[in-house]
Amino acid sequence: MPLVIWSGLNHSRTHPSIPCRGTQHLLKAEKLSIFRGDRLILNGISFSLAPGGILILRGANGAGKSSLLRALAGLTPLAAGELLWDNLPALADREAHAARIGWLGHQDAVKSALTPAEQVPQTALALVELEKFADLPARFLSAGQKRRLAIARVVAAEKPLWLLDEPTTGLDAASVDRFLELCAAQRQRGGMVIASTHTPLDLPNMQVLTL
Amino acid sequence: MIGLIARELRLSLRHGAESMAALLFFVIAGTLFAFGAGPDPAILTRIAPGVVWVTALLAALLPLERLFGPDFEDGTLDLLLLSGWPAYAIGGAKATVHWLTTGLPLLIIAGPLASMLRLPGEKLPLLLLTLLPGTLIFSLLGTLAAALTTGARRGAMLMPLITLPLMIPSLIFGTAAATNPHPVAPLYMLFAMLLAALPLAPLGTGLALRAAAE
């Protein structure tokens, strides 16, 4: 069973330029409604993503971007509507759904007492130019470097669906470009990306959902 | 699951001071009883099993707040729930790590501490035999309580209120087994409680963690 957060797995097959697992999947959301606490914050959200698709979530702070991503991951229940994976209910088996997802949350989930190499495979560290810091406890990393470490973890897990909550927060311009390359590689091998961001982006075949 | 446990173990070894704090508390609190109750061997011998059990219970509570709190705050809990492992496996792994870093060291130090409190050597094996399921139950129920209070406001205050009533039955039967001339019945009861907690506590922990992540 794959374990996203555990370093030491998937060492050999992490470079995104290697076309791996060319399986094609389809994600479809039909009229999703989501509660946060007692308040209905999202209603009638529908979209569909084909292999290689990217969906950018826009909206003001508090519009519900994070809530939508958490619901798509199965962390919070849907109040109404249905999420379909290859035209089958996606959230019926939450463990199976989790195995499809590369998750980058609002926080980096980086353990400051562990080194980057202990949290993410070495080959993935090179992708975000953190290999120099591989054996330094992560508390010495800057906010942007921690974000890059979290991105590397998503890449290393090699999941067909990336759910990214403001992935570019704290990244410098070069790192944003690097991140976009990684996204392009994910799409090229048939993966899907759903990301919320305030950074203006112009990507080919980009879908935008404004909440 | 081994990977999960190994990672958690490594993390808690890096934060070694927390497990050490629980052990220090155990030793200091036990020693204070000797000062408080006076040096009379008859009294100390009488209270030694109870003192060891109560101080071990309180010491096991100390690291609970750090069990899920940091994971909840830094987003690791979401990653764990999305790691493809069922939530009860995460609960089981956390309880295992709590026992390995707190319960097992307490069990090891309990022997010297009990001797210091003038517990006769021939009664020591029985005390340790009761503490083995005892510390396991502390870890299982403590993990459950820690998960229930994760993300709750004033969780630090809720935690002892939830944990202590859960642990009192095992304390009663544990000390009964350690002091009773016929220890078999309370021992059976203690192991029965362990067998009940073994599947139920991780299941409850998993449900509580899912609820905390919502």
Coordinates of C-alpha atoms in Angstrom, one line a residue, chain B residues 43-195:
Chain B
I43 CA 3.6 1.7 55.6
L44 CA 5.8 2.0 52.5
T45 CA 5.5 -1.7 51.7
R46 CA 1.7 -1.5 52.1
I47 CA 1.3 1.5 49.7
A48 CA 4.1 0.7 47.2
P49 CA 1.9 -1.1 44.6
G50 CA -0.7 1.6 44.7
V51 CA 1.8 4.4 44.5
V52 CA 3.6 2.8 41.5
W53 CA 0.3 2.3 39.7
V54 CA -1.0 5.8 40.3
T55 CA 2.2 7.6 39.4
A56 CA 2.6 5.4 36.3
L57 CA -0.9 6.3 35.2
L58 CA -0.3 10.0 35.7
A59 CA 3.1 9.9 34.0
A60 CA 1.5 8.1 31.0
L61 CA -0.9 11.0 30.6
L62 CA 1.9 13.6 30.3
P63 CA 2.9 13.0 26.6
L64 CA -0.6 12.5 25.4
E65 CA -1.2 16.1 24.5
R66 CA 1.7 16.0 22.0
L67 CA 0.4 12.8 20.4
F68 CA -1.8 14.4 17.8
G69 CA -1.6 18.2 18.6
P70 CA 1.4 19.0 16.5
D71 CA 0.2 16.8 13.7
F72 CA -3.1 18.6 13.7
E73 CA -1.5 22.0 13.7
D74 CA 1.1 21.4 11.0
G75 CA -1.2 19.6 8.5
T76 CA 0.4 16.2 9.0
L77 CA -2.9 14.7 10.2
D78 CA -4.5 15.4 6.8
L79 CA -1.6 13.7 5.1
L80 CA -1.8 10.7 7.5
L81 CA -5.6 10.4 6.7
L82 CA -4.8 10.6 3.0
S83 CA -1.9 8.1 3.2
G84 CA -4.1 5.2 2.1
W85 CA -4.0 3.7 5.6
P86 CA -7.3 3.2 7.3
A87 CA -7.8 5.6 10.2
Y88 CA -7.8 2.9 12.8
A89 CA -4.3 1.8 11.7
I90 CA -3.1 5.3 12.4
G91 CA -4.6 5.1 15.8
G92 CA -3.0 1.7 16.4
A93 CA 0.4 3.0 15.3
K94 CA 0.2 6.0 17.6
A95 CA -0.8 3.9 20.5
T96 CA 2.1 1.5 19.8
V97 CA 4.6 4.4 19.7
H98 CA 3.2 5.9 22.9
W99 CA 3.6 2.5 24.6
L100 CA 7.2 2.0 23.2
T101 CA 8.3 5.5 24.3
T102 CA 6.4 5.9 27.5
G103 CA 4.8 2.6 28.7
L104 CA 7.8 0.4 28.2
P105 CA 10.3 2.7 29.9
L106 CA 7.8 3.1 32.8
L107 CA 7.6 -0.6 33.1
I108 CA 11.4 -0.9 33.2
I109 CA 11.8 1.8 35.9
A110 CA 8.8 0.5 38.0
G111 CA 11.0 -2.3 39.3
P112 CA 13.7 -0.1 41.0
L113 CA 11.1 2.4 42.1
A114 CA 9.0 -0.3 43.8
S115 CA 12.1 -1.7 45.6
M116 CA 12.9 1.8 46.7
L117 CA 9.4 1.9 48.3
R118 CA 10.3 -1.3 50.1
L119 CA 8.2 -3.7 48.1
P120 CA 9.5 -7.2 48.9
G121 CA 11.4 -8.7 46.0
E122 CA 9.1 -11.7 45.8
K123 CA 6.1 -9.4 45.1
L124 CA 7.8 -7.5 42.4
P125 CA 7.1 -10.0 39.5
L126 CA 3.4 -9.8 40.2
L127 CA 3.4 -6.0 40.2
L128 CA 5.2 -5.9 36.9
L129 CA 2.8 -8.5 35.5
T130 CA -0.1 -6.2 36.3
L131 CA 1.7 -3.2 35.0
L132 CA 2.3 -4.8 31.6
P133 CA -1.4 -4.9 30.6
G134 CA -1.8 -1.7 32.7
T135 CA 0.6 0.4 30.6
L136 CA -0.8 -1.1 27.4
I137 CA -4.3 0.0 28.4
F138 CA -3.0 3.4 29.4
S139 CA -1.6 3.8 25.9
L140 CA -4.7 2.6 24.1
L141 CA -7.2 4.6 26.1
G142 CA -4.9 7.6 26.3
T143 CA -4.5 7.7 22.5
L144 CA -8.3 7.5 22.2
A145 CA -8.7 10.5 24.6
A146 CA -5.9 12.4 22.8
A147 CA -7.7 11.9 19.5
L148 CA -11.1 12.9 21.0
T149 CA -9.6 16.2 22.3
T150 CA -7.6 17.0 19.1
G151 CA -8.7 20.3 17.7
A152 CA -11.1 21.0 20.6
R153 CA -10.7 24.3 22.3
R154 CA -9.4 23.8 25.9
G155 CA -8.4 20.3 24.9
A156 CA -5.8 20.4 27.7
M157 CA -8.5 20.7 30.3
L158 CA -10.8 18.1 28.6
M159 CA -8.1 15.5 28.3
P160 CA -7.7 14.5 32.0
L161 CA -11.5 14.6 32.4
I162 CA -11.9 12.1 29.6
T163 CA -8.9 9.9 30.4
L164 CA -9.1 9.4 34.2
P165 CA -12.6 7.8 34.3
L166 CA -11.6 5.6 31.4
M167 CA -8.5 4.4 33.3
I168 CA -10.0 4.0 36.8
P169 CA -11.3 0.4 36.2
S170 CA -7.9 -0.8 35.1
L171 CA -6.3 1.0 38.2
I172 CA -8.8 -0.8 40.5
F173 CA -8.2 -4.3 39.1
G174 CA -4.5 -3.7 38.6
T175 CA -3.8 -2.7 42.2
A176 CA -6.2 -5.4 43.4
A177 CA -4.2 -8.0 41.5
A178 CA -0.9 -6.6 42.8
T179 CA -1.9 -6.7 46.4
N180 CA -4.5 -9.4 46.7
P181 CA -3.4 -12.8 48.0
H182 CA -5.6 -14.3 45.2
P183 CA -4.5 -12.3 42.2
V184 CA -5.8 -14.5 39.5
A185 CA -9.4 -13.1 39.2
P186 CA -8.4 -9.4 39.0
L187 CA -5.6 -10.4 36.6
Y188 CA -8.0 -12.1 34.3
M189 CA -10.2 -9.0 34.5
L190 CA -7.3 -6.8 33.6
F191 CA -6.3 -8.8 30.6
A192 CA -10.0 -8.9 29.5
M193 CA -10.0 -5.1 29.6
L194 CA -6.9 -5.1 27.5
L195 CA -8.5 -7.5 25.0

